[in-house]
Amino acid sequence: MNVALAKTETGRALSDSFAVARDRLPGAGKVADRRRQAFEAFERAGLPHRRIEDWKYTDLRALMREVLPLAPAPDAAALGRAAAALKLHVIEGARRLVLVDGVFAPKLSETANSEQGLAIRTLREALETGDAALQAQLFAPDHSDAVVALNGAMMTDGLVIEVADGAVLARPLHIVHIASGAVPAAMFTRSLLRLGKAAGATLVESYISADGAKAYQVHDALVLSIGDGARLDHVRLVEDGREAFNVSSSVVRLGAHAHFNTFGMTSGSSVSRYQAVIAFAGEGSKVETNGVNLLNGRQHADTTLFMDHAVPNCVSREIFRAVVDDRGHSVFQGRIIVRPDAQKTDAKMMTRALLLSDEAEADNKPELEIFADDVTCGHGAATGALDESLLFYLRARGLPEKEAQALLIQAFVGEAIESIVNDGLRELAMSAAQRWLEARG
């Protein structure tokens, strides 16, 4: 029996968008075939909705009501607006790699004087050069996830970064996604970072907008390959415009004795979803993943993490904090899978939410799936309001109510932010949190 899936209006609009855009997307031959296969996989699944357990709280069929056209290549005016926005987000000492409206902007980026062992090229170049092995890796993420498949079909540009065996980068790499605000549009980007054996690097991702940028859509994916004995420190800061839509995915694979430390903070976008699949492919590896949602108004932010322990003697730690005001909605879903061969796994997860209004909402769903018997695993979740006795204590010593609240909120999110190893990046995250607190009024 043949079963035909009825398309939603959004689904039909995405099909039309792909048909219009496919001729301007980079890559031909096998690349074009892989794009087509990815889009067919997306069409079979359709936009995720609340009947899919992993998308129960973030129904894209309801939340993504409009499909914007693919963003045009930025002109001089768009680059000027992006340059102005970039000034507020420069990280001293970092190597800037800037994407404006989903297209690499060499004039705003810093690619000269590369460190030894570091190679950088654009996704567009990688898709057009005919490097079959690299192209296969760029399309490697599983098409069973609809948004990753859609990103694979529509990806326009991004970065391909390779760090050679034994190379330890002295400067952080800073990928900056900027929406110029020229027209309401959608951006599809994908980046790949490969760390060789015993290599080390720090990667920062920022999502920002220029003045005047309102309704726009970000569809991003990041593929990380961390070699044996390598270490990657990763920081994500989502400060998109308040009318933006951001769906981002990460696919991470760790070799043996590798170390992955990652921190993410979301304080921008109207609707956002960050999902990461982290796979342990070698023994003795460690993952530390920490995150913070700072939400108000009607913001909706979803962080979904899948930790796949497939080999023995690995460690994972997850700490997540959410601060939600007004009618904001925070979602955290963390799933730890311990497969039969993953004996001696040590995995722990803790999520806490702080609600600042009666209409704020936080959904926390930690999960353990354990198929091995010699493991140490645990999880916990808690939701509550600010401690009134602590507020009274601070106010009794002369602090205004908002300042007292700010101090308690900073302490609440501090445990997650302290996980950032680099002092400058830790200060950057604290500054982003401070901007959110000040905007509360």
Coordinates of N, CA and C in Angstrom, one line a residue, residues 219-360:
H219 N 19.1 28.8 10.1 CA 19.1 27.3 10.1 C 20.6 27.0 10.0
D220 N 21.2 26.5 11.1 CA 22.6 26.3 11.1 C 22.9 24.9 11.6
A221 N 24.0 24.3 11.1 CA 24.5 23.0 11.6 C 26.0 23.1 11.8
L222 N 26.5 22.4 12.7 CA 27.9 22.3 13.0 C 28.3 20.8 13.2
V223 N 29.3 20.4 12.4 CA 29.8 19.0 12.5 C 31.2 19.1 13.1
L224 N 31.4 18.4 14.3 CA 32.6 18.4 15.0 C 33.2 17.0 15.0
S225 N 34.5 16.9 14.7 CA 35.2 15.7 14.8 C 36.4 15.9 15.7
I226 N 36.5 15.3 16.8 CA 37.5 15.5 17.8 C 38.4 14.3 17.9
G227 N 39.6 14.4 17.5 CA 40.5 13.2 17.4 C 41.0 12.7 18.7
D228 N 41.7 11.6 18.6 CA 42.2 10.9 19.8 C 43.1 11.9 20.6
G229 N 42.8 12.0 21.9 CA 43.7 12.9 22.7 C 43.5 14.4 22.5
A230 N 42.6 14.8 21.7 CA 42.4 16.2 21.4 C 41.4 16.8 22.4
R231 N 41.5 18.2 22.5 CA 40.6 18.9 23.4 C 40.0 20.1 22.6
L232 N 38.6 20.3 22.7 CA 37.9 21.4 22.1 C 37.1 22.1 23.2
D233 N 37.3 23.4 23.4 CA 36.5 24.2 24.2 C 35.5 25.0 23.3
H234 N 34.3 25.0 23.6 CA 33.2 25.5 22.6 C 32.3 26.4 23.4
V235 N 32.0 27.6 22.9 CA 31.1 28.5 23.5 C 30.1 29.0 22.4
R236 N 28.8 29.0 22.7 CA 27.7 29.5 21.8 C 27.0 30.6 22.5
L237 N 26.8 31.7 21.8 CA 26.1 32.8 22.4 C 25.0 33.2 21.4
V238 N 23.8 33.0 21.7 CA 22.7 33.3 20.8 C 22.0 34.6 21.3
E239 N 22.3 35.7 20.5 CA 21.8 37.0 20.9 C 21.1 37.6 19.7
D240 N 20.4 36.8 18.9 CA 19.6 37.2 17.7 C 18.6 38.3 18.1
G241 N 18.1 38.9 17.0 CA 17.0 39.9 17.2 C 15.8 39.2 17.8
R242 N 14.9 40.0 18.5 CA 13.8 39.5 19.2 C 12.7 38.9 18.4
E243 N 12.8 39.1 17.1 CA 11.8 38.5 16.2 C 12.3 37.4 15.3
A244 N 13.6 37.0 15.6 CA 14.2 36.0 14.8 C 13.8 34.6 15.2
F245 N 14.1 33.7 14.3 CA 13.8 32.2 14.4 C 15.1 31.5 14.2
N246 N 15.6 30.7 15.2 CA 16.9 30.1 15.1 C 16.8 28.6 15.4
V247 N 17.1 27.8 14.5 CA 17.2 26.3 14.7 C 18.6 25.9 14.3
S248 N 19.3 25.4 15.3 CA 20.7 25.0 15.1 C 20.9 23.6 15.6
S249 N 21.8 22.9 15.0 CA 22.1 21.5 15.3 C 23.6 21.3 15.4
S250 N 24.1 20.4 16.3 CA 25.5 20.0 16.3 C 25.6 18.5 16.3
V251 N 26.5 18.0 15.5 CA 26.8 16.6 15.5 C 28.3 16.4 15.9
V252 N 28.5 15.8 17.0 CA 29.9 15.7 17.6 C 30.3 14.2 17.7
R253 N 31.5 14.0 17.3 CA 32.1 12.6 17.5 C 33.5 12.8 18.2
L254 N 33.6 12.0 19.3 CA 34.9 12.1 20.0 C 35.7 10.8 19.8
G255 N 37.0 10.9 19.6 CA 37.9 9.8 19.6 C 38.2 9.4 21.0
A256 N 39.3 8.6 21.1 CA 39.7 8.1 22.5 C 40.4 9.2 23.2
H257 N 40.2 9.2 24.5 CA 40.8 10.1 25.5 C 40.7 11.6 25.0
A258 N 39.6 11.9 24.4 CA 39.4 13.3 24.0 C 38.6 14.0 25.0
H259 N 38.6 15.4 25.0 CA 37.9 16.2 26.0 C 37.1 17.3 25.2
F260 N 35.8 17.4 25.5 CA 35.0 18.4 24.9 C 34.3 19.1 26.0
N261 N 34.5 20.4 26.0 CA 33.9 21.3 27.0 C 33.1 22.3 26.3
T262 N 31.8 22.3 26.5 CA 30.9 23.2 25.7 C 30.0 24.0 26.6
F263 N 29.7 25.2 26.3 CA 28.8 26.1 27.0 C 27.9 26.9 26.0
G264 N 26.6 27.0 26.3 CA 25.7 27.7 25.4 C 24.8 28.6 26.2
M265 N 24.6 29.8 25.7 CA 23.7 30.8 26.3 C 22.7 31.3 25.3
T266 N 21.4 31.3 25.6 CA 20.4 31.8 24.7 C 19.7 33.0 25.4
S267 N 19.8 34.2 24.8 CA 19.1 35.3 25.4 C 18.4 36.1 24.3
G268 N 18.6 35.7 23.0 CA 17.9 36.3 21.9 C 17.0 35.4 21.2
S269 N 16.4 35.8 20.0 CA 15.4 35.1 19.2 C 14.0 35.0 19.8
S270 N 13.1 35.0 19.0 CA 11.7 34.8 19.4 C 11.5 33.3 19.7
V271 N 11.9 32.5 18.7 CA 11.9 31.0 18.8 C 13.2 30.5 18.5
S272 N 13.8 29.6 19.4 CA 15.1 29.0 19.1 C 15.0 27.5 19.6
R273 N 15.8 26.7 18.9 CA 16.0 25.3 19.3 C 17.5 25.0 19.0
Y274 N 18.2 24.5 20.0 CA 19.5 24.0 19.8 C 19.5 22.5 20.2
Q275 N 19.9 21.7 19.2 CA 20.0 20.3 19.5 C 21.4 19.8 19.2
A276 N 21.9 18.9 20.0 CA 23.3 18.3 19.8 C 23.2 16.9 20.1
V277 N 23.9 16.1 19.2 CA 24.1 14.7 19.4 C 25.6 14.5 19.6
I278 N 26.0 14.0 20.7 CA 27.4 13.8 21.1 C 27.7 12.4 21.2
A279 N 28.5 11.8 20.4 CA 28.8 10.4 20.3 C 30.2 10.1 20.8
F280 N 30.3 9.2 21.8 CA 31.6 8.7 22.3 C 32.0 7.5 21.4
A281 N 33.1 7.7 20.6 CA 33.6 6.7 19.7 C 34.9 6.1 20.1
G282 N 35.5 6.6 21.2 CA 36.7 6.1 21.7 C 36.7 6.1 23.2
E283 N 37.4 5.1 23.9 CA 37.4 5.0 25.3 C 38.1 6.2 26.0
G284 N 37.7 6.4 27.3 CA 38.5 7.3 28.1 C 38.2 8.8 27.8
S285 N 37.1 9.1 27.1 CA 36.8 10.5 26.8 C 35.9 11.2 27.8
K286 N 35.9 12.5 27.7 CA 35.1 13.3 28.7 C 34.4 14.4 28.0
V287 N 33.1 14.6 28.4 CA 32.3 15.7 27.9 C 31.8 16.5 29.1
E288 N 31.9 17.8 29.0 CA 31.3 18.7 30.0 C 30.4 19.7 29.2
T289 N 29.1 19.6 29.3 CA 28.2 20.5 28.6 C 27.4 21.3 29.6
N290 N 27.4 22.6 29.4 CA 26.7 23.5 30.3 C 25.9 24.5 29.5
G291 N 24.8 25.0 30.0 CA 24.0 25.9 29.3 C 23.1 26.8 30.1
V292 N 22.7 27.9 29.5 CA 21.8 28.9 30.2 C 20.8 29.4 29.2
N293 N 19.5 29.5 29.6 CA 18.5 30.2 28.9 C 18.1 31.4 29.7
L294 N 18.2 32.6 29.1 CA 17.7 33.8 29.8 C 16.6 34.4 28.9
L295 N 15.3 34.3 29.4 CA 14.2 34.5 28.5 C 13.2 35.5 29.2
N296 N 12.5 36.3 28.4 CA 11.4 37.1 28.9 C 10.5 37.4 27.7
G297 N 9.5 38.3 27.9 CA 8.5 38.5 26.8 C 7.8 37.2 26.5
R298 N 7.7 36.8 25.2 CA 7.1 35.6 24.8 C 8.2 34.6 24.2
Q299 N 9.4 34.8 24.6 CA 10.5 34.0 24.0 C 10.3 32.5 24.3
H300 N 10.7 31.7 23.3 CA 10.6 30.2 23.4 C 12.0 29.7 23.1
A301 N 12.7 29.0 24.0 CA 14.0 28.5 23.7 C 14.1 27.0 24.2
D302 N 14.6 26.2 23.3 CA 14.6 24.8 23.5 C 16.1 24.3 23.4
T303 N 16.6 23.6 24.4 CA 17.9 23.0 24.3 C 17.7 21.5 24.5
T304 N 18.1 20.7 23.5 CA 17.9 19.3 23.5 C 19.3 18.6 23.3
L305 N 19.7 17.8 24.2 CA 21.0 17.2 24.1 C 20.9 15.6 24.2
F306 N 21.6 15.0 23.3 CA 21.7 13.5 23.3 C 23.1 13.1 23.5
M307 N 23.4 12.4 24.6 CA 24.7 11.9 25.0 C 24.8 10.4 24.7
D308 N 25.5 10.0 23.7 CA 25.5 8.6 23.3 C 26.8 7.9 23.8
H309 N 26.7 7.2 24.9 CA 27.9 6.5 25.4 C 27.9 5.1 24.8
A310 N 28.8 4.9 23.8 CA 28.8 3.6 23.1 C 30.0 2.7 23.5
V311 N 31.0 3.3 24.2 CA 32.2 2.6 24.5 C 32.5 2.8 26.0
P312 N 33.4 2.0 26.6 CA 33.6 2.0 28.0 C 34.4 3.2 28.5
N313 N 34.3 3.4 29.8 CA 35.2 4.3 30.6 C 35.2 5.8 30.1
C314 N 34.0 6.3 29.8 CA 33.8 7.7 29.4 C 33.0 8.4 30.5
V315 N 33.2 9.7 30.5 CA 32.5 10.6 31.5 C 31.8 11.7 30.8
S316 N 30.6 12.0 31.3 CA 29.8 13.1 30.8 C 29.2 13.8 32.0
R317 N 29.2 15.2 31.9 CA 28.5 16.0 32.9 C 27.7 17.1 32.2
E318 N 26.5 17.3 32.7 CA 25.6 18.3 32.1 C 25.0 19.1 33.2
I319 N 25.1 20.4 33.1 CA 24.5 21.4 34.0 C 23.8 22.4 33.1
F320 N 22.5 22.6 33.4 CA 21.7 23.6 32.6 C 20.9 24.4 33.6
R321 N 20.8 25.7 33.3 CA 20.1 26.7 34.1 C 19.2 27.5 33.2
A322 N 18.0 27.8 33.6 CA 17.0 28.6 32.9 C 16.5 29.7 33.8
V323 N 16.4 30.9 33.3 CA 15.8 32.0 34.1 C 14.7 32.6 33.1
V324 N 13.5 32.5 33.6 CA 12.4 32.8 32.7 C 11.5 33.9 33.3
D325 N 11.2 34.9 32.6 CA 10.4 36.0 33.1 C 9.2 36.2 32.1
D326 N 8.2 37.0 32.5 CA 7.0 37.3 31.7 C 6.3 36.0 31.3
R327 N 6.1 35.9 30.0 CA 5.5 34.7 29.5 C 6.4 33.8 28.6
G328 N 7.7 33.9 29.0 CA 8.7 33.1 28.3 C 8.5 31.6 28.6
H329 N 9.1 30.8 27.7 CA 9.0 29.3 27.8 C 10.4 28.7 27.5
S330 N 10.9 28.1 28.5 CA 12.2 27.4 28.4 C 12.0 25.9 28.4
V331 N 12.8 25.2 27.5 CA 12.7 23.7 27.4 C 14.1 23.2 27.5
F332 N 14.3 22.2 28.3 CA 15.5 21.4 28.4 C 15.2 20.0 28.3
Q333 N 15.8 19.3 27.3 CA 15.7 17.8 27.2 C 17.1 17.3 27.1
G334 N 17.4 16.4 28.1 CA 18.7 15.8 28.1 C 18.5 14.2 28.1
R335 N 19.1 13.6 27.2 CA 19.0 12.1 27.2 C 20.4 11.5 27.2
I336 N 20.6 10.7 28.2 CA 21.9 10.0 28.2 C 21.6 8.5 27.9
I337 N 22.3 8.0 26.8 CA 22.1 6.6 26.4 C 23.4 5.9 26.7
V338 N 23.3 4.8 27.5 CA 24.5 4.0 27.8 C 24.3 2.6 27.1
R339 N 25.0 2.4 26.1 CA 24.9 1.1 25.3 C 25.5 -0.1 26.0
P340 N 25.2 -1.3 25.6 CA 25.6 -2.5 26.3 C 27.1 -2.6 26.5
D341 N 27.9 -2.1 25.6 CA 29.4 -2.2 25.7 C 30.0 -1.1 26.5
A342 N 29.2 -0.1 26.9 CA 29.7 1.1 27.6 C 29.8 0.9 29.1
Q343 N 30.5 -0.1 29.5 CA 30.7 -0.4 30.9 C 31.6 0.7 31.5
K344 N 31.5 0.9 32.8 CA 32.3 2.0 33.6 C 31.9 3.4 33.1
T345 N 30.8 3.6 32.5 CA 30.3 4.9 32.2 C 30.0 5.7 33.5
D346 N 30.4 7.0 33.5 CA 30.1 7.9 34.6 C 29.4 9.1 34.0
A347 N 28.1 9.2 34.2 CA 27.3 10.3 33.5 C 26.3 10.9 34.5
K348 N 26.3 12.2 34.6 CA 25.4 12.9 35.5 C 24.9 14.1 34.8
M349 N 23.6 14.5 35.1 CA 22.9 15.6 34.5 C 22.1 16.3 35.6
M350 N 22.1 17.6 35.6 CA 21.3 18.4 36.5 C 20.7 19.6 35.8
T351 N 19.4 19.9 35.9 CA 18.8 21.0 35.3 C 18.0 21.7 36.3
R352 N 18.1 23.1 36.4 CA 17.3 23.9 37.3 C 16.7 25.1 36.5
A353 N 15.5 25.5 36.9 CA 14.8 26.6 36.3 C 14.4 27.6 37.3
L354 N 14.5 28.8 37.1 CA 14.1 29.9 38.0 C 13.0 30.7 37.3
L355 N 11.8 30.7 37.8 CA 10.7 31.4 37.2 C 10.4 32.7 37.9
L356 N 10.4 33.8 37.2 CA 10.3 35.2 37.7 C 8.9 35.7 37.6
S357 N 8.0 35.0 37.0 CA 6.6 35.5 37.0 C 5.7 34.3 37.0
D358 N 4.4 34.6 37.3 CA 3.4 33.5 37.4 C 3.1 32.8 36.0
E359 N 3.4 33.6 35.0 CA 3.1 33.0 33.6 C 4.3 32.4 32.9
A360 N 5.4 32.5 33.5 CA 6.6 31.9 32.9 C 6.5 30.4 33.0

